[in-house]
GROMACS .gro file of C-alpha atoms in nm:
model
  249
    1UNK     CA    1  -3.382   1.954  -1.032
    2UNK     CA    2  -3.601   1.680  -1.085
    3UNK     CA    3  -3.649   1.768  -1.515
    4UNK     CA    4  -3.455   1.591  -1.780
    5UNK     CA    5  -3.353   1.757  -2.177
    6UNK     CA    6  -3.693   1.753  -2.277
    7UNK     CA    7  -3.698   2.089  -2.065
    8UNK     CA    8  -3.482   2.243  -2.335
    9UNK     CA    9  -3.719   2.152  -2.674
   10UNK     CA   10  -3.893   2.473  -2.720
   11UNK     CA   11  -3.531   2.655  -2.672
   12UNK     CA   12  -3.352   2.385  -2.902
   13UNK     CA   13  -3.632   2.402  -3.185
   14UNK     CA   14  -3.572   2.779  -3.252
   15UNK     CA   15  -3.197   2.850  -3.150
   16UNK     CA   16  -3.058   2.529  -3.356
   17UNK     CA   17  -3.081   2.691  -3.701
   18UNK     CA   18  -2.761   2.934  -3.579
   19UNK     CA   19  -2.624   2.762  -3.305
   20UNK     CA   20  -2.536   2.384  -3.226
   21UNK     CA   21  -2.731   2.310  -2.914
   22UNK     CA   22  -2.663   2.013  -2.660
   23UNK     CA   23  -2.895   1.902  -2.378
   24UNK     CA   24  -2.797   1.703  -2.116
   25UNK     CA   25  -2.925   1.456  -1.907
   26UNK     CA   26  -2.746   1.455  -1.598
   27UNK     CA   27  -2.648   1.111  -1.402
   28UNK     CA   28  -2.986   1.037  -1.222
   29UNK     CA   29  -3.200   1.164  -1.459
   30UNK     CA   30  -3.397   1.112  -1.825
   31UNK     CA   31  -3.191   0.837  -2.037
   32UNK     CA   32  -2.867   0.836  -1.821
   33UNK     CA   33  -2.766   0.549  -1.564
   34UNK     CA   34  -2.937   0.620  -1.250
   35UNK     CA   35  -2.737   0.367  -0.980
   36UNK     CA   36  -2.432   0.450  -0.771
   37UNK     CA   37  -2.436   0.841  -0.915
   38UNK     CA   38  -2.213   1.108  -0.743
   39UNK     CA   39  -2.436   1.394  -0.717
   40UNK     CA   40  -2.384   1.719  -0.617
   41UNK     CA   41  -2.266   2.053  -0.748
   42UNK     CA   42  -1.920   1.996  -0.800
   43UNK     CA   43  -1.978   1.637  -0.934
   44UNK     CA   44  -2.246   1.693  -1.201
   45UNK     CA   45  -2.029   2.041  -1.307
   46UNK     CA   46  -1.745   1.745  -1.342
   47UNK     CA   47  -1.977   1.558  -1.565
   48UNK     CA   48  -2.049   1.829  -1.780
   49UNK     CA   49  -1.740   1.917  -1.852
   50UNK     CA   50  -1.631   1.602  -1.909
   51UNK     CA   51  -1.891   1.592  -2.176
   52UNK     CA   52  -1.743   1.928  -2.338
   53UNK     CA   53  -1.396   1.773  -2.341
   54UNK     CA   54  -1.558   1.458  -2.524
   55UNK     CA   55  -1.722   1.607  -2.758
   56UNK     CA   56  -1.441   1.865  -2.815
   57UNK     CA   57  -1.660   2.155  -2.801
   58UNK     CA   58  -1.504   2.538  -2.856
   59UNK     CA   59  -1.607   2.783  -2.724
   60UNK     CA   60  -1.890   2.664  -2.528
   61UNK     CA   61  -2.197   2.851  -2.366
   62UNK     CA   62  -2.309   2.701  -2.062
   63UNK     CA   63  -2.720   2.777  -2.002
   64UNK     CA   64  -2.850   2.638  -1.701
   65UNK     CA   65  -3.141   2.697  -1.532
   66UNK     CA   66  -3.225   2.645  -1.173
   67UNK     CA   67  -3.014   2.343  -1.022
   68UNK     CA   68  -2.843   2.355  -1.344
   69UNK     CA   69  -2.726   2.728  -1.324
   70UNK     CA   70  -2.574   2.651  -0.993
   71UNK     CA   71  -2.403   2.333  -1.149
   72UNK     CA   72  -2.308   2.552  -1.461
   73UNK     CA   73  -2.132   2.839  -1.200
   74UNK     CA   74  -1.946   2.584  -1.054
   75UNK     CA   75  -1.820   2.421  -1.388
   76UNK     CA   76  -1.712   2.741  -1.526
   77UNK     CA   77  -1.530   2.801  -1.201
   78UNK     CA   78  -1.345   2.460  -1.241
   79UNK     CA   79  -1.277   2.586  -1.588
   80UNK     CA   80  -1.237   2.909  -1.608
   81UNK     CA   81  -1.067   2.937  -1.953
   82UNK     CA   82  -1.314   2.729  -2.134
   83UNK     CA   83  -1.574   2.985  -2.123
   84UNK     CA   84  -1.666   3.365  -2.268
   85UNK     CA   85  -2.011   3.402  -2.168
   86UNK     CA   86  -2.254   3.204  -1.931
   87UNK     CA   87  -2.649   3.209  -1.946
   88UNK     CA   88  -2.859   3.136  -1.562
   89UNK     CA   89  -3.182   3.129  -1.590
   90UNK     CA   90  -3.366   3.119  -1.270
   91UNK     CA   91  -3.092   3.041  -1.104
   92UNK     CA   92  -3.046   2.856  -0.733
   93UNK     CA   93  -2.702   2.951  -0.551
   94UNK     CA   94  -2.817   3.293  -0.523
   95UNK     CA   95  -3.058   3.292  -0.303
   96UNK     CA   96  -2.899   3.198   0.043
   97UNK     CA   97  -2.939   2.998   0.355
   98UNK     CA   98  -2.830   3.006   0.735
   99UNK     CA   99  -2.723   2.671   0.814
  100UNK     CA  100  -3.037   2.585   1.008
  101UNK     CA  101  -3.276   2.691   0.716
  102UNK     CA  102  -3.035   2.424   0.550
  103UNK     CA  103  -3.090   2.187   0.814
  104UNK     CA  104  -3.460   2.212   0.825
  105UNK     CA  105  -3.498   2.202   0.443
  106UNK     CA  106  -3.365   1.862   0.410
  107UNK     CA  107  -3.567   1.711   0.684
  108UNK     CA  108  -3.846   1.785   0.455
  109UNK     CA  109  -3.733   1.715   0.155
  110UNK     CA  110  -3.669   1.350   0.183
  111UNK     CA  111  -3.649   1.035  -0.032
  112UNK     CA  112  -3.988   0.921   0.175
  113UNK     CA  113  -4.176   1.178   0.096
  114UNK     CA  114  -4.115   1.232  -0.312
  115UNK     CA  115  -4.157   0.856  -0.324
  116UNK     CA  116  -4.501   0.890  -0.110
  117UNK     CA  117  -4.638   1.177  -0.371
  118UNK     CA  118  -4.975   1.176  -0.512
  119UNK     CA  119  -5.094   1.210  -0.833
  120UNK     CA  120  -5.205   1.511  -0.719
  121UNK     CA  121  -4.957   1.626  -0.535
  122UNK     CA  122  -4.713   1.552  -0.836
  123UNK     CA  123  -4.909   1.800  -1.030
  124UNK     CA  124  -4.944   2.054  -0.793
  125UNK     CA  125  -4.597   2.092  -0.765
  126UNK     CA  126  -4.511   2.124  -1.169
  127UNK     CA  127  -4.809   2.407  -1.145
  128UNK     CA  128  -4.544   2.556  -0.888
  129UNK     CA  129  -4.343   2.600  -1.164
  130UNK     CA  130  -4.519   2.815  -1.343
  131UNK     CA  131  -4.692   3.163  -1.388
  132UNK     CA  132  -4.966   2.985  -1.578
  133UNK     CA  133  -4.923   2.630  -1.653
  134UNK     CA  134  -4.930   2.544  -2.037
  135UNK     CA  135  -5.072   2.252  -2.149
  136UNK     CA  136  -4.806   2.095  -2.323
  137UNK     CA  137  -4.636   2.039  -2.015
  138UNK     CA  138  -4.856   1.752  -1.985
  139UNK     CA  139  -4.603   1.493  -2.155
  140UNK     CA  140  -4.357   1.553  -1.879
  141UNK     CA  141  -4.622   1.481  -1.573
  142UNK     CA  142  -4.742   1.138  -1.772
  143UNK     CA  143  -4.375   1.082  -1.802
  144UNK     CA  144  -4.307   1.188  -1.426
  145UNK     CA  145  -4.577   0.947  -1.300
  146UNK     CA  146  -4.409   0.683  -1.519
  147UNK     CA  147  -4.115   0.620  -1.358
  148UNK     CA  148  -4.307   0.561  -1.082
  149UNK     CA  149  -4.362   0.200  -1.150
  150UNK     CA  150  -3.973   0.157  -1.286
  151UNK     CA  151  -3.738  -0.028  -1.164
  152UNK     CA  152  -3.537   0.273  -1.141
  153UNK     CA  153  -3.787   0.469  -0.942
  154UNK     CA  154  -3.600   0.514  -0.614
  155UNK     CA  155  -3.206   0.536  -0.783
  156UNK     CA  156  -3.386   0.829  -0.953
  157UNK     CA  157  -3.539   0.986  -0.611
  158UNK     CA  158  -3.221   0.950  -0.447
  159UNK     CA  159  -3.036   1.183  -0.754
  160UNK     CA  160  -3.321   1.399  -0.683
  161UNK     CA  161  -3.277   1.415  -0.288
  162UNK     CA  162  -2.895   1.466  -0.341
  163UNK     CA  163  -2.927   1.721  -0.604
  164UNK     CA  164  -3.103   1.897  -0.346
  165UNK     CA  165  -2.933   1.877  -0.107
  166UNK     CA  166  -2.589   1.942  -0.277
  167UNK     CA  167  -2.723   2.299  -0.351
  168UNK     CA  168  -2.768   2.333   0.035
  169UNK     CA  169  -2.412   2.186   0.129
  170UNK     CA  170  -2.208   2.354  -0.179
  171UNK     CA  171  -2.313   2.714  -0.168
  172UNK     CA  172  -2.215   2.921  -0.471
  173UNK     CA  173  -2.332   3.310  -0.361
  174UNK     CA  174  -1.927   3.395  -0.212
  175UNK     CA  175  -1.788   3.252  -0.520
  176UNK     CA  176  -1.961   3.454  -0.766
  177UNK     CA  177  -1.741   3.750  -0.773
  178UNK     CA  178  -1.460   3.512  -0.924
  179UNK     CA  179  -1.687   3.494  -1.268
  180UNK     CA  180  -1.520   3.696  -1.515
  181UNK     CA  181  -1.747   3.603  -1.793
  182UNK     CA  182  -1.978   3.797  -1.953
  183UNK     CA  183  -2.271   3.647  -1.817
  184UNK     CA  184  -2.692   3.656  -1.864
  185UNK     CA  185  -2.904   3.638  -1.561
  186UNK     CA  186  -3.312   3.625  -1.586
  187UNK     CA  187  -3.563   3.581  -1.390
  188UNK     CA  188  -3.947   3.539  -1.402
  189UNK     CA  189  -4.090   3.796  -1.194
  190UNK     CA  190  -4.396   3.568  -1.102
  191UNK     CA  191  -4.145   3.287  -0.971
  192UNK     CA  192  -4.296   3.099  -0.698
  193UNK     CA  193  -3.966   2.916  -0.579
  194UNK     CA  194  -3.717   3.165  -0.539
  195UNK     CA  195  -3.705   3.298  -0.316
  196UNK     CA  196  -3.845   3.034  -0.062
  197UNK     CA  197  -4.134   3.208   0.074
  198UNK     CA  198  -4.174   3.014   0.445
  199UNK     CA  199  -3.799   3.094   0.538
  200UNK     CA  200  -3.754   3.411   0.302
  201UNK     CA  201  -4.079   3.578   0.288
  202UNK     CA  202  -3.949   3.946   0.293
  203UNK     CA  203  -3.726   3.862  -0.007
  204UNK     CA  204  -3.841   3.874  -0.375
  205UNK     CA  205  -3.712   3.727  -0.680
  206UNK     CA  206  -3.612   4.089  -0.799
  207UNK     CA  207  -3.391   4.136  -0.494
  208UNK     CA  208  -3.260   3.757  -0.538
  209UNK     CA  209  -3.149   3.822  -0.866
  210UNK     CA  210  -3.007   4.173  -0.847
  211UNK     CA  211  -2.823   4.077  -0.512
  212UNK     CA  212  -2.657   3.747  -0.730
  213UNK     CA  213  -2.579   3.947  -1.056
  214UNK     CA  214  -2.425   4.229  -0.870
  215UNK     CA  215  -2.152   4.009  -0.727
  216UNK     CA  216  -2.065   3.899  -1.073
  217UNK     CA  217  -1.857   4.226  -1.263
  218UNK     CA  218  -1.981   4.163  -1.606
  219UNK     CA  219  -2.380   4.079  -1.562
  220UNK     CA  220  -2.682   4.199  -1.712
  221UNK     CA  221  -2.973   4.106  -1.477
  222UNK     CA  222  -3.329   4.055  -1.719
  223UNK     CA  223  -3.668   4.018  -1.521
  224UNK     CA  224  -3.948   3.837  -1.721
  225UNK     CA  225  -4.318   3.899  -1.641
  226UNK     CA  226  -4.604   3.700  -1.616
  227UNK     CA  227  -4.327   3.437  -1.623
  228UNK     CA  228  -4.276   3.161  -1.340
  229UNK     CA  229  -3.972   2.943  -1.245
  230UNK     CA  230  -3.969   2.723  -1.558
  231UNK     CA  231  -3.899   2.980  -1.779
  232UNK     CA  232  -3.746   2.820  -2.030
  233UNK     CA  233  -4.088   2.637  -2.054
  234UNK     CA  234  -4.318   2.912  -1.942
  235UNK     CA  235  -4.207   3.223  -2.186
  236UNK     CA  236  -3.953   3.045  -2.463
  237UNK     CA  237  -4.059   3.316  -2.740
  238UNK     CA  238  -3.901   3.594  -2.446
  239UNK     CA  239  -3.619   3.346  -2.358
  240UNK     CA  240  -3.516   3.268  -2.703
  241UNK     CA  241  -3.505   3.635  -2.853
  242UNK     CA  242  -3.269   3.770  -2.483
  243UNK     CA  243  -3.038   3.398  -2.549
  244UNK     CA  244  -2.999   3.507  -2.952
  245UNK     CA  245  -2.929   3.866  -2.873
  246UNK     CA  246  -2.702   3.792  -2.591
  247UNK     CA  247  -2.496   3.520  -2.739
  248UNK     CA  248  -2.512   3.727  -3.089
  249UNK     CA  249  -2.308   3.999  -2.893
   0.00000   0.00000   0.00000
């Protein structure tokens, strides 16, 4: 939610010497066309997809992380036969709502008040994102606080406001005993956004992620620590040895 492919470089940089690696940037977001986007779950797991089939990948590996694992569950649901293995890292859809945590969530996550954020209130929530925030992050923020003054600034809020709220209105957690792939789940056990901590506070991301993975019959569940949301960003040495040995396998 809210990143671009630039999320994946210190992933990309190490695993593309044995595997072809493809980042995305989904309608909304980075380089792609942000005006009069479909955006939720179901239509961004469309997208990708359609960007397997046009590229006439085999074999693919879906790795998503956050927003993007939810998206990637619901592709490989679409598609069952396209896939062997899936990767989630951090993933949303497994942590779960009542419909009035729902309701109350999107009243305060609005297009109003990203497009109101402060500098400092920009920054404060990438720190969010992490168990110790690393200072090449930095490009992103400058990059975040860039778009600001583009024309595209609000088309580009908007994908973010219906990204969220898609994960609210397309829940995933019932559907993830029809997975049948082998499939990688990890966490950061320092993550500071699942689970929510104002409407969730007795849960932990431990319990999140053992709760999701044990719905799905062929998981392994992998807890990093000193590790944040971002993990991709936060730990990639950790994340790149558990994605070489798991898709190795």
């Amino acid at each position: 939610l809210a990143t671009y492919l630039p999320s994946w470089y210190k992933n990309i940089e190490v695993l593309k010497s044995k595997y072809r690696c493809i980042a995305i940037d989904l309608p909304g977001y980075g380089r792609s066309t942000k005006v009069n986007l479909p955006s939720g779950m179901n239509a961004y797991a469309d997208v990708v997809l359609q960007v397997i089939e046009k590229l006439k990948l085999e074999n693919p590996v879906l790795v998503g992380h956050s927003m993007g694992g939810q998206i990637a569950i619901s592709a490989v649901l679409k598609k069952q036969e396209l896939f062997k293995k899936l990767v989630l890292l951090a993933p949303a859809g497994f942590e779960t709502f009542t419909p009035e945590q729902a309701t109350w969530l999107k009243s305060v996550f609005t297009l109003e008040s990203i497009m109101l954020d402060t500098e400092a209130q920009i920054r404060a929530n990438w720190a969010l994102n992490f168990y110790q925030m690393p200072d090449d992050v930095e490009f992103m923020i400058q990059d975040r606080l860039r778009i600001i003054e583009t024309e595209d600034f609000e088309n580009y809020t908007q994908s973010v406001v219906n990204g969220f709220n898609g994960m609210l209105d397309e829940p995933i957690f019932d559907q993830l005993n029809s997975i049948s792939q082998k499939t990688l789940v990890v966490y950061g056990e320092n993550d500071a956004l699942i689970p929510n901590k104002y409407l969730n506070p007795t849960q932990t991301t431990q319990k999140i992620g053992e709760s999701g993975a044990a719905q799905i019959a062929n998981a392994q569940l992998k807890m990093i620590p000193e590790c944040g949301h971002f993990i991709s960003f936060d730990k990639p040495k950790e994340i790149n040895e558990i994605l070489d040995e798991f898709l190795s396998n």
